[in-house]
GROMACS .gro file of C-alpha atoms in nm:
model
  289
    1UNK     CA    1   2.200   7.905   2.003
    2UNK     CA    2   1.842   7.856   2.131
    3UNK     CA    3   1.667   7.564   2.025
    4UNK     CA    4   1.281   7.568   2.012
    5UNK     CA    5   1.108   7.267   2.088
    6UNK     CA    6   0.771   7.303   1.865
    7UNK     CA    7   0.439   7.070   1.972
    8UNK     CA    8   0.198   7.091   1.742
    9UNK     CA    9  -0.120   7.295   1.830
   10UNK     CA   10  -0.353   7.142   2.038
   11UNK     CA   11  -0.682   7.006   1.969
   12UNK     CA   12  -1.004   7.261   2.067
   13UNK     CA   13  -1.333   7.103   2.145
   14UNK     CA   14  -1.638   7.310   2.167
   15UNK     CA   15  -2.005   7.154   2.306
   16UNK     CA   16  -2.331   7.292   2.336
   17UNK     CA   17  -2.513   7.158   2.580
   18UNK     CA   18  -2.901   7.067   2.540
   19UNK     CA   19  -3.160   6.950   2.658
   20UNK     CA   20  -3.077   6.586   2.645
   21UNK     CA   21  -2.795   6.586   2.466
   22UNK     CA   22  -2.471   6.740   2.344
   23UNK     CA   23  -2.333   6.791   1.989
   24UNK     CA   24  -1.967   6.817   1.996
   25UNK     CA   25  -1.780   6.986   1.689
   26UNK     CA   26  -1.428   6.900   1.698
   27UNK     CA   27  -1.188   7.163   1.522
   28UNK     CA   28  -0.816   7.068   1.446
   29UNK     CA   29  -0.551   7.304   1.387
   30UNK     CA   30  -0.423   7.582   1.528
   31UNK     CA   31  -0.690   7.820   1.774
   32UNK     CA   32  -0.713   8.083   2.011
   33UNK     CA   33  -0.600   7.838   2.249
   34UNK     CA   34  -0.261   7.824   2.191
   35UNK     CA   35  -0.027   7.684   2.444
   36UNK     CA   36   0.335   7.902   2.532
   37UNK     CA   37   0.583   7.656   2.396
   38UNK     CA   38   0.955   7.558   2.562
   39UNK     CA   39   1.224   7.778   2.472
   40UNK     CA   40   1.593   7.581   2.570
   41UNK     CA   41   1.790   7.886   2.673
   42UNK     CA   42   2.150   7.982   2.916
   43UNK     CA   43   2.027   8.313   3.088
   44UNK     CA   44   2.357   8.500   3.210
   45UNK     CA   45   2.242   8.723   3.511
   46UNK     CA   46   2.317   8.615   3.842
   47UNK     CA   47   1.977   8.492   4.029
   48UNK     CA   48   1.887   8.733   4.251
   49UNK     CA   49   1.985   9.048   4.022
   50UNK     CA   50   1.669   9.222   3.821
   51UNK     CA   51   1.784   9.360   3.448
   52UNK     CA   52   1.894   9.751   3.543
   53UNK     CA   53   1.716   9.832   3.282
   54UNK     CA   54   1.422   9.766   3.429
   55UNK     CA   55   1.216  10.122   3.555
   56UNK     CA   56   1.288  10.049   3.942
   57UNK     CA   57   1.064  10.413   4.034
   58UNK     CA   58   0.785  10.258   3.895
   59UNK     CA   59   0.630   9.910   4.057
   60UNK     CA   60   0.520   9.748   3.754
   61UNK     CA   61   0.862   9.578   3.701
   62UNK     CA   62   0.774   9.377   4.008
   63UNK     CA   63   0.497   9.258   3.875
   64UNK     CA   64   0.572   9.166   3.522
   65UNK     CA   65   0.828   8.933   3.627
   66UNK     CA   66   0.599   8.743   3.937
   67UNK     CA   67   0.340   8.738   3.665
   68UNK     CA   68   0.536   8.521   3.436
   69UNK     CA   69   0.789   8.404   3.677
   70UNK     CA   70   0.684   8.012   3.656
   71UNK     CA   71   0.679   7.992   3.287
   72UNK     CA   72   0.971   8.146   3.210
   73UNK     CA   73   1.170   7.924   3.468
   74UNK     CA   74   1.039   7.637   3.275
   75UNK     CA   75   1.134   7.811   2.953
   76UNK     CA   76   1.530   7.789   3.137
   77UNK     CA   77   1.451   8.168   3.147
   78UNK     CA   78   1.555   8.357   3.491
   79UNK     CA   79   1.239   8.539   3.638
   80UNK     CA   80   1.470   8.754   3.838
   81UNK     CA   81   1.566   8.897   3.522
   82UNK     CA   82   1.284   9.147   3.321
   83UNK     CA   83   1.241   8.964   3.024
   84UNK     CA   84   1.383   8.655   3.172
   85UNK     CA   85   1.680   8.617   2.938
   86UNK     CA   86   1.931   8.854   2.794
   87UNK     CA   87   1.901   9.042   2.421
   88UNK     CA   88   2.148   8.908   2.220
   89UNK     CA   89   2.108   8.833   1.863
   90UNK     CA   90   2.034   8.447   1.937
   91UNK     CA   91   1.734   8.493   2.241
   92UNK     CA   92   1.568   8.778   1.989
   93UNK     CA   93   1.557   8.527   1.720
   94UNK     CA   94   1.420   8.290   1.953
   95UNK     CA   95   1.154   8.517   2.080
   96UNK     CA   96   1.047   8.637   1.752
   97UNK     CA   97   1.000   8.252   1.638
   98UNK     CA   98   0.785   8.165   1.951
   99UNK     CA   99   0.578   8.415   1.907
  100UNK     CA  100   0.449   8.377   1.527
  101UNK     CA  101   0.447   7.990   1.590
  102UNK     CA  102   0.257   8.002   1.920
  103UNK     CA  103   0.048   8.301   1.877
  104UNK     CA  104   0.082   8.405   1.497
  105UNK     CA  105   0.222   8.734   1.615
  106UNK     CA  106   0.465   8.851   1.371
  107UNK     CA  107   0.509   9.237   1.444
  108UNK     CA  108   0.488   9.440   1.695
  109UNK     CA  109   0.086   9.556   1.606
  110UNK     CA  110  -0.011   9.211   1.616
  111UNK     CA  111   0.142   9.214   2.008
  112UNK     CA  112  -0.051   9.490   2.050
  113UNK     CA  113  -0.362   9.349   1.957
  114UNK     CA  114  -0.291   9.015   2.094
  115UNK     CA  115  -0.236   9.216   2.459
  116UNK     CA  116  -0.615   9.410   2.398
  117UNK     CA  117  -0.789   9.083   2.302
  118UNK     CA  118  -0.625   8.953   2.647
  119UNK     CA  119  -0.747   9.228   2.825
  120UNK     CA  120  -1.087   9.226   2.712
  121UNK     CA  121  -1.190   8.897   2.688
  122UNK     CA  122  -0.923   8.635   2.678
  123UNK     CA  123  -1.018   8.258   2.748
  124UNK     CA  124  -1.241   8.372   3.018
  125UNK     CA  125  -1.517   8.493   2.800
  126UNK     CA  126  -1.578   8.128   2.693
  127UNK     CA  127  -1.564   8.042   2.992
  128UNK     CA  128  -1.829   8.250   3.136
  129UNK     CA  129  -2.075   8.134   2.840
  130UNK     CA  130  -2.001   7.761   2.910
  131UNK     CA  131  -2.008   7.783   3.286
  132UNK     CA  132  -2.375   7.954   3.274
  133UNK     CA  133  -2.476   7.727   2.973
  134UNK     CA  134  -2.406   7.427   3.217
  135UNK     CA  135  -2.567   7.633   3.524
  136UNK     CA  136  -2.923   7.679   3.337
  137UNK     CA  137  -2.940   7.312   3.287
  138UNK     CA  138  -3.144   7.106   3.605
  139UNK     CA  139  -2.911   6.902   3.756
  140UNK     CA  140  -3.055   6.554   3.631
  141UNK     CA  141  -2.991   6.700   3.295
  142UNK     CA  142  -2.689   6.815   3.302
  143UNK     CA  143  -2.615   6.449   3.491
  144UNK     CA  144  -2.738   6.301   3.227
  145UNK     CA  145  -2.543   6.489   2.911
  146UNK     CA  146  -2.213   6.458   3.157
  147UNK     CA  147  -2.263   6.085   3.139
  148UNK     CA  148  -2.270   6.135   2.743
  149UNK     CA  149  -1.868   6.274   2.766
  150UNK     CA  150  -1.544   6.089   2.753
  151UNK     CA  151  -1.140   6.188   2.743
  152UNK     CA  152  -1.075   6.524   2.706
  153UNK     CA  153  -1.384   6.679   2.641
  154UNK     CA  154  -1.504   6.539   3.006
  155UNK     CA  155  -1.169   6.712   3.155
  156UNK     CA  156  -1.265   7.018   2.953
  157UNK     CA  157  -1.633   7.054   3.158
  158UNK     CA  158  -1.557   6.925   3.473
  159UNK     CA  159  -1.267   7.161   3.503
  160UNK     CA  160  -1.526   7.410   3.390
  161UNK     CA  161  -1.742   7.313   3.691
  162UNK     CA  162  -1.442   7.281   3.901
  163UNK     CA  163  -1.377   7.687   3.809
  164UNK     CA  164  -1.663   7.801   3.843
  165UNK     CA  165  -1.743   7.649   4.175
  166UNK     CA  166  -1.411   7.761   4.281
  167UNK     CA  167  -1.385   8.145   4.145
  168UNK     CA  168  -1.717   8.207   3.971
  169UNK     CA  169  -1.647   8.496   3.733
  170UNK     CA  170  -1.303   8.604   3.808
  171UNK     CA  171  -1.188   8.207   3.668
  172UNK     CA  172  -0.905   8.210   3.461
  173UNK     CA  173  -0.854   8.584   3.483
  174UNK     CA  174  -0.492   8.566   3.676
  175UNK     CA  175  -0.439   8.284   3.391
  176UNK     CA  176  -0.530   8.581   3.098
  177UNK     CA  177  -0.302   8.835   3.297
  178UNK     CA  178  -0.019   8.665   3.337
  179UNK     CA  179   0.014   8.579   2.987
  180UNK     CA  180   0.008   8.983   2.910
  181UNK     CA  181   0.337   8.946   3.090
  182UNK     CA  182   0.499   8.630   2.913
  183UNK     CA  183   0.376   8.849   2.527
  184UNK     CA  184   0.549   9.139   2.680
  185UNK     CA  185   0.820   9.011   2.794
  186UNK     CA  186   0.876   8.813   2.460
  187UNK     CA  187   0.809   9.132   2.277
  188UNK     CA  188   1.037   9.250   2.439
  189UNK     CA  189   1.346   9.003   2.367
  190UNK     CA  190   1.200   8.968   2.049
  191UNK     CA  191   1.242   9.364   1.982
  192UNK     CA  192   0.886   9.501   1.953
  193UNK     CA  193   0.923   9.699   2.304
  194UNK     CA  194   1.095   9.841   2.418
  195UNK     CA  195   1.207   9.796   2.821
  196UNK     CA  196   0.972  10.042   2.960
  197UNK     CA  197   0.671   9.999   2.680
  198UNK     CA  198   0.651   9.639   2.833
  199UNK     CA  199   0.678   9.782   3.158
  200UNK     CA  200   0.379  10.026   3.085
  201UNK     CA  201   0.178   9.734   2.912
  202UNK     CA  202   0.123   9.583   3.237
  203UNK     CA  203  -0.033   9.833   3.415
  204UNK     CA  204  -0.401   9.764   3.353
  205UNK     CA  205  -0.338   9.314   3.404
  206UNK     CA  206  -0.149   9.491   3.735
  207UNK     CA  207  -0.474   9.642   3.825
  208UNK     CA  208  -0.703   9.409   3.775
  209UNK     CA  209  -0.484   9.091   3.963
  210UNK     CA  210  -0.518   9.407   4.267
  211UNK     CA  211  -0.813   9.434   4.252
  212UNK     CA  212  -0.963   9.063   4.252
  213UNK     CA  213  -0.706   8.897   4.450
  214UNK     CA  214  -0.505   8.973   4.778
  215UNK     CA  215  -0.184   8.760   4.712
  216UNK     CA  216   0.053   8.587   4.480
  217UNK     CA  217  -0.076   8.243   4.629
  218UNK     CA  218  -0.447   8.315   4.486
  219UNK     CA  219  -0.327   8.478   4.147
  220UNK     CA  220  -0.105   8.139   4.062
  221UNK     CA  221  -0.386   7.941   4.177
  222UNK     CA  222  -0.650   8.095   3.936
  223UNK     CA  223  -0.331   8.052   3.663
  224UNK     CA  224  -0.293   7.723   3.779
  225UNK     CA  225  -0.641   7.616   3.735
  226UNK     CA  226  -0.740   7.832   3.427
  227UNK     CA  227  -0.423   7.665   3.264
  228UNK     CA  228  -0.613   7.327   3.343
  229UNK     CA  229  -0.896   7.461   3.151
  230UNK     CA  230  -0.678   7.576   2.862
  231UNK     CA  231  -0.503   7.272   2.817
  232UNK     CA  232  -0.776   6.971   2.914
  233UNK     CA  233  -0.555   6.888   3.212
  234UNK     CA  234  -0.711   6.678   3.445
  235UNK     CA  235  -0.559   6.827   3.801
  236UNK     CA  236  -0.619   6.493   3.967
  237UNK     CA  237  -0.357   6.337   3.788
  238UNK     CA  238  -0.018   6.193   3.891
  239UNK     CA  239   0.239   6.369   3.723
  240UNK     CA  240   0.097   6.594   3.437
  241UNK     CA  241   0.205   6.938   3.337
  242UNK     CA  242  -0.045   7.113   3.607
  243UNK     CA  243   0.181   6.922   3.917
  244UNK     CA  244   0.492   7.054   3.716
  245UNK     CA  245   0.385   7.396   3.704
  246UNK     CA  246   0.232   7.385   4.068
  247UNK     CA  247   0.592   7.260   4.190
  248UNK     CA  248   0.789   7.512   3.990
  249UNK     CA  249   0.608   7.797   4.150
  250UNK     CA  250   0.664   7.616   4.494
  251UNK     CA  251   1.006   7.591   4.460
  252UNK     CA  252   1.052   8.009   4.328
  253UNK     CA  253   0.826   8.085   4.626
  254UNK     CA  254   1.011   7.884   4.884
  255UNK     CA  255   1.384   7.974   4.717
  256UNK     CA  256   1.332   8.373   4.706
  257UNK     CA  257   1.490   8.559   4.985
  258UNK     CA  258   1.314   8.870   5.193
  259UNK     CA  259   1.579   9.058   5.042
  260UNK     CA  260   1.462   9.026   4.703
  261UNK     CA  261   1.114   8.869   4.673
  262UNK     CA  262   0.976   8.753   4.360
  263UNK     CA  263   0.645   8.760   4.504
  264UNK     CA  264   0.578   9.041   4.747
  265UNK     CA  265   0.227   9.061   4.835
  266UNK     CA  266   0.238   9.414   4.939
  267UNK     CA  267   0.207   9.467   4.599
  268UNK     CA  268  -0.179   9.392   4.667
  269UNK     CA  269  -0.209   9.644   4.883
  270UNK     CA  270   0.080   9.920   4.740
  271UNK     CA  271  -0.002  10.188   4.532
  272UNK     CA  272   0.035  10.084   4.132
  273UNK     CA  273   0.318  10.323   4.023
  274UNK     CA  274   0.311  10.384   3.674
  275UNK     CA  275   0.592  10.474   3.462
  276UNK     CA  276   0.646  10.916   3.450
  277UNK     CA  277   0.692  10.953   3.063
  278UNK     CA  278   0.508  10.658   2.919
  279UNK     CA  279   0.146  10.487   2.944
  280UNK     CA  280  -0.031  10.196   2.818
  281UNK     CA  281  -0.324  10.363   2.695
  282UNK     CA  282  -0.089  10.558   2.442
  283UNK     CA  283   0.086  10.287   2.321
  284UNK     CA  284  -0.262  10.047   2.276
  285UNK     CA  285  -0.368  10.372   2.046
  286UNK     CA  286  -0.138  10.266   1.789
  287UNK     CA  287  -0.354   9.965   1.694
  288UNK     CA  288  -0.681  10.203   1.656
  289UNK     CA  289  -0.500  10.384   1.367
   0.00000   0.00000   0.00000
């Protein structure tokens, strides 16, 4: 029986910056940032053996599971396995609960929209607006309204800075991608895909990790750092939840074999095969009726 383990939504802060000064408006509750929560789970399959159900003509298999391979090992999932844990009765009623408490997705049209929103704008699009907000500003007075922060809303725009200086524009895009994989993946364990609609969902996130990045290395680094964003993580820290996740993809990338990568970065430069009989763009046209 799979046990969720259930934090409490985290705190959003939003700022304006101006020219002196900077109102802060704290909101509590639950937001659109919404952080994937542990799942304690026993997956079956032997490491180094995908699902056979997975679509092995098409590519996009490979990519799902490198996508979401470091948060579904820390979920006790196996990212070796599409969907990272079997479908039984107990890991769909497991999948189903994390994903109307985390994301208030309770069928399989609010996936669907969940997935678009990710694709189109995601975190990034805040992002974008707060990085430029802070780049208009003179240096002395953005020095100055810096001075004015404390705790996490200090993490929250130096890690902004720290983004932007890093990947400009494509900042926290591998971190909006990848969590089109951990959504389809859930949906479907949870029974809202089916194995090769989850596949096909991943084609355009596929794309666009292609065409910004040219290896597994820079996409978990972007997720790495837009998750810092995301969650007020201050990456200079001993011992928080960015060092965990850093070390957990360290340890999958230095434990895979060359017989059976989990991250094979001729996938950057391979053809994107898409499934024969089934596309994204059909099954994102359910949500537009």
């Amino acid at each position: 029986m799979i046990q969720q383990n259930h934090k409490s939504c985290i705190k959003r802060w939003t700022a304006h910056f101006m020219v002196l000064a900077i109102t802060v408006c704290l909101f509590s509750g639950c937001t659109a940032k919404k952080e994937e929560k542990k799942e304690t789970v026993t997956p079956k399959p032997t490491y180094e053996k995908v699902n056979q159900e997975e679509e092995t003509a098409s590519n996009l298999g490979l990519w799902t599971r490198a996508m979401g391979s470091v948060l579904i090992y820390i979920n006790d999932g196996n990212p070796y396995y599409f969907g990272g844990y079997q479908t039984t009765e107990d890991n769909k009623e497991a999948a189903v609960r994390i994903l109307s408490q985390s994301w208030n997705i309770n069928s399989r049209k609010d996936l669907l929209k969940q997935i678009k929103i990710l694709l189109v704008q995601g975190d990034r699009k805040e992002y974008v607006k707060e990085a430029k907000e802070m780049k208009s500003m003179s240096k002395k007075k953005l020095k100055t309204a810096m001075k004015q922060l404390s705790g996490d809303i200090l993490i929250h725009y130096e890690t902004v800075q720290y983004n932007w200086k890093k990947w400009k524009k494509k900042g926290l895009l591998a971190w909006d991608m990848c969590r089109i994989s951990h959504l389809v993946q859930w949906g479907y364990v949870a029974g809202y895909l089916t194995v090769r609609e989850a596949q096909a969902l991943i084609e355009p996130a596929a794309k666009r990790l292609q065409k910004n990045f040219k290896s597994w290395e820079e996409v978990q680094n972007n997720w790495l750092d837009g998750y810092c964003l995301y969650a007020d993580v201050d990456r200079t820290a001993d011992g928080n939840e960015y060092v965990n996740r850093k070390t957990v993809y360290e340890k999958l990338r230095d434990n895979q074999t060359k017989k059976n990568l989990l991250y094979d970065d001729k996938l950057f430069t391979d053809e994107i095969i898409p499934l024969s009989d089934i596309s994204y763009q059909t099954i994102l046209e359910e949500i537009k009726k």
